[in-house]
């Protein structure tokens, strides 16, 4: 997986051209996906914008991932960490999100203790299309400043308690483990979408839903009720 970004977004037409010229030879029909990820947490836990290409404002950024030979993924990161004053609007910010990172400051215990507030908020306000919770990762940020006062076993136990699949020690400033964390979330989203597609396929192939079967059922019901 190549998580590097080596071209400006520029005009949408240019981006489309870049997409196809990057395909390996012989040219492959590339699949391009767009995922919206949330970055949430208490005030001062760290900004993730410097790691990504800024597009519109300090709280929205874009990362392009070359996932494999045929797939490019555009990540929209909505970084609303510390914006408590917009709390009443989180449902608007969360709309269409498919994954989230809950961030805390490894040197400030209170930010870790309040992480559950964001986890609960996300799970109450946004789900996958099938109603299942979106993947969440926990980020122990600012590792560049301190070793941290929160023990790793405490964090692991916390993740088990709140059903968080993974956590990472990160530094948004030095770009430590940021791509790894985002890559983990991408994998989770792709797996969930694959399962969803399989379920849809099973439903479509269900003989009970075949139009001919439904017509036969309706005819048999009509004849059995004695209707003329």
XYZ file of C-alpha atoms in Angstrom:
228
model
C 0.000 0.000 0.000
C 1.399 3.404 -0.967
C 0.128 6.106 1.398
C 2.230 8.861 -0.081
C 0.785 11.923 -1.759
C 2.760 13.074 -4.733
C 0.517 15.297 -6.747
C -1.604 18.429 -6.211
C -5.350 18.125 -6.277
C -5.754 21.052 -8.627
C -8.590 20.872 -11.116
C -10.891 17.825 -10.818
C -10.103 16.995 -14.414
C -6.406 16.918 -13.623
C -7.055 14.601 -10.688
C -8.941 12.189 -12.906
C -6.079 12.199 -15.393
C -3.589 11.563 -12.582
C -5.715 8.661 -11.431
C -5.462 6.789 -14.710
C -1.863 7.637 -15.514
C -0.786 6.205 -12.149
C -2.167 2.755 -13.006
C 0.489 0.177 -13.646
C 1.148 -1.053 -17.153
C -0.890 -2.461 -18.812
C -3.408 0.248 -17.852
C -6.045 -0.880 -15.380
C -9.450 0.614 -14.756
C -8.878 2.276 -11.396
C -11.510 2.337 -8.687
C -11.649 5.578 -6.759
C -13.342 5.698 -3.350
C -14.173 8.605 -1.061
C -14.304 8.053 2.716
C -15.135 10.624 5.374
C -13.276 10.135 8.675
C -13.848 12.058 11.906
C -11.107 13.274 14.268
C -12.559 14.105 17.679
C -11.334 14.769 21.201
C -10.954 17.382 23.915
C -9.406 20.807 23.461
C -5.628 20.784 23.057
C -5.192 17.100 22.208
C -3.405 18.041 18.977
C -4.269 19.091 15.467
C -3.929 16.679 12.575
C -4.087 19.237 9.801
C -0.273 19.616 9.340
C -0.076 15.966 8.352
C -2.521 16.365 5.500
C -3.140 18.643 2.591
C -5.257 21.577 3.723
C -8.164 22.325 1.416
C -10.871 24.473 3.010
C -10.038 25.811 6.438
C -7.986 24.391 9.309
C -10.427 21.656 10.242
C -10.876 19.894 6.924
C -8.102 18.065 5.135
C -7.597 15.526 2.397
C -5.295 12.529 2.112
C -4.908 10.376 -0.990
C -3.996 6.717 -0.557
C -2.908 4.434 -3.384
C -4.388 1.312 -1.770
C -3.499 -1.246 -4.450
C -3.008 -1.562 -8.224
C -6.629 -0.743 -8.974
C -7.862 1.336 -6.055
C -7.251 4.900 -4.971
C -8.873 6.189 -1.795
C -9.537 9.826 -0.993
C -9.833 10.435 2.735
C -11.728 13.455 3.968
C -10.637 14.170 7.546
C -12.988 16.323 9.573
C -10.928 17.402 12.553
C -13.331 18.835 15.130
C -11.261 17.948 18.208
C -11.663 20.559 20.915
C -14.535 22.408 19.278
C -16.927 21.982 22.189
C -18.731 25.157 21.168
C -19.964 23.288 18.097
C -21.227 20.360 20.151
C -24.820 20.989 19.165
C -23.785 20.640 15.504
C -21.878 17.381 15.753
C -24.685 15.494 14.044
C -24.156 17.727 11.013
C -20.384 17.201 11.092
C -20.786 13.443 11.556
C -23.112 12.987 8.574
C -21.817 10.460 6.005
C -18.759 9.566 8.137
C -17.666 5.919 7.888
C -14.943 5.865 10.589
C -13.540 7.946 13.426
C -10.417 8.543 15.488
C -10.840 9.593 19.108
C -7.747 11.494 20.252
C -6.384 12.182 23.719
C -3.214 13.802 25.043
C -0.908 11.220 26.643
C 0.255 13.837 29.169
C -3.235 14.882 30.277
C -5.238 12.206 32.070
C -8.473 14.186 31.877
C -8.475 14.018 28.060
C -8.200 10.235 28.276
C -10.961 10.007 30.868
C -13.292 12.053 28.653
C -12.657 10.029 25.482
C -15.721 7.886 26.258
C -17.878 10.994 25.806
C -16.820 11.214 22.171
C -17.145 7.479 21.609
C -20.702 7.528 22.910
C -21.549 10.644 20.919
C -20.337 9.070 17.681
C -22.174 5.807 18.254
C -25.402 7.632 19.023
C -25.286 9.893 15.985
C -23.730 7.973 13.093
C -23.798 4.378 11.847
C -22.975 2.417 8.732
C -25.809 2.030 6.178
C -26.791 -1.330 7.709
C -27.069 0.221 11.173
C -23.821 -1.198 12.568
C -21.427 1.144 14.412
C -18.669 2.789 12.422
C -15.075 1.696 13.174
C -13.323 3.763 15.842
C -9.622 3.931 16.657
C -8.103 5.510 19.770
C -5.047 7.749 19.343
C -2.678 8.515 22.233
C -1.282 11.737 20.824
C 1.666 14.062 21.555
C 4.178 11.271 22.001
C 6.796 13.725 20.681
C 6.486 15.828 23.840
C 6.435 13.220 26.568
C 6.449 9.508 27.236
C 3.025 9.940 28.765
C 1.533 9.307 32.154
C -1.038 6.757 31.013
C 0.101 3.143 31.063
C -0.349 1.059 27.923
C -2.194 -1.694 29.774
C -4.704 0.903 30.982
C -5.318 2.016 27.404
C -5.688 -1.581 26.191
C -8.173 -2.355 28.943
C -10.078 0.815 28.073
C -10.315 -0.251 24.427
C -11.698 -3.654 25.412
C -14.252 -2.012 27.698
C -15.521 0.300 24.969
C -15.129 -2.176 22.072
C -12.427 -0.167 20.291
C -10.618 -2.347 17.766
C -7.171 -0.742 18.001
C -5.169 2.130 19.460
C -1.949 3.847 18.433
C 0.660 6.046 20.105
C 0.872 9.003 17.734
C 2.471 12.341 17.081
C 0.556 14.577 14.725
C 3.502 16.969 14.753
C 6.071 14.370 13.634
C 3.605 12.249 11.645
C 4.179 9.169 13.806
C 1.678 6.337 13.310
C -0.871 8.637 11.677
C -0.869 6.816 8.349
C -0.890 3.478 10.172
C -3.984 4.485 12.139
C -5.780 5.768 9.053
C -4.778 2.617 7.171
C -6.306 0.497 9.922
C -9.589 2.394 9.639
C -9.579 2.064 5.852
C -9.142 -1.710 6.185
C -12.056 -1.871 8.617
C -14.320 0.144 6.331
C -13.420 -1.926 3.270
C -14.102 -5.151 5.175
C -17.481 -3.875 6.355
C -18.427 -2.769 2.853
C -17.394 -6.163 1.472
C -19.632 -7.895 4.015
C -22.456 -5.512 3.165
C -22.051 -6.237 -0.555
C -22.109 -9.985 0.157
C -25.329 -9.627 2.134
C -26.891 -7.651 -0.708
C -25.851 -10.369 -3.150
C -27.415 -13.062 -0.963
C -30.658 -11.128 -0.778
C -30.757 -10.605 -4.537
C -30.164 -14.315 -5.128
C -32.872 -15.405 -2.683
C -35.378 -17.469 -4.733
C -38.147 -16.175 -2.545
C -37.527 -12.713 -3.983
C -37.411 -13.819 -7.614
C -40.202 -12.075 -9.575
C -41.313 -15.359 -11.169
C -41.531 -17.015 -7.744
C -43.544 -14.095 -6.424
C -45.934 -14.291 -9.389
C -46.442 -18.034 -8.821
C -47.090 -17.400 -5.134
C -49.637 -14.703 -5.950
C -51.385 -16.948 -8.480
C -51.515 -19.862 -6.034
C -52.909 -17.608 -3.333
C -55.525 -16.289 -5.723
C -56.640 -19.773 -6.803
C -56.710 -21.127 -3.237
C -58.972 -18.362 -1.981
C -61.597 -19.203 -4.570
C -61.463 -15.821 -6.248
C -62.754 -15.723 -9.783
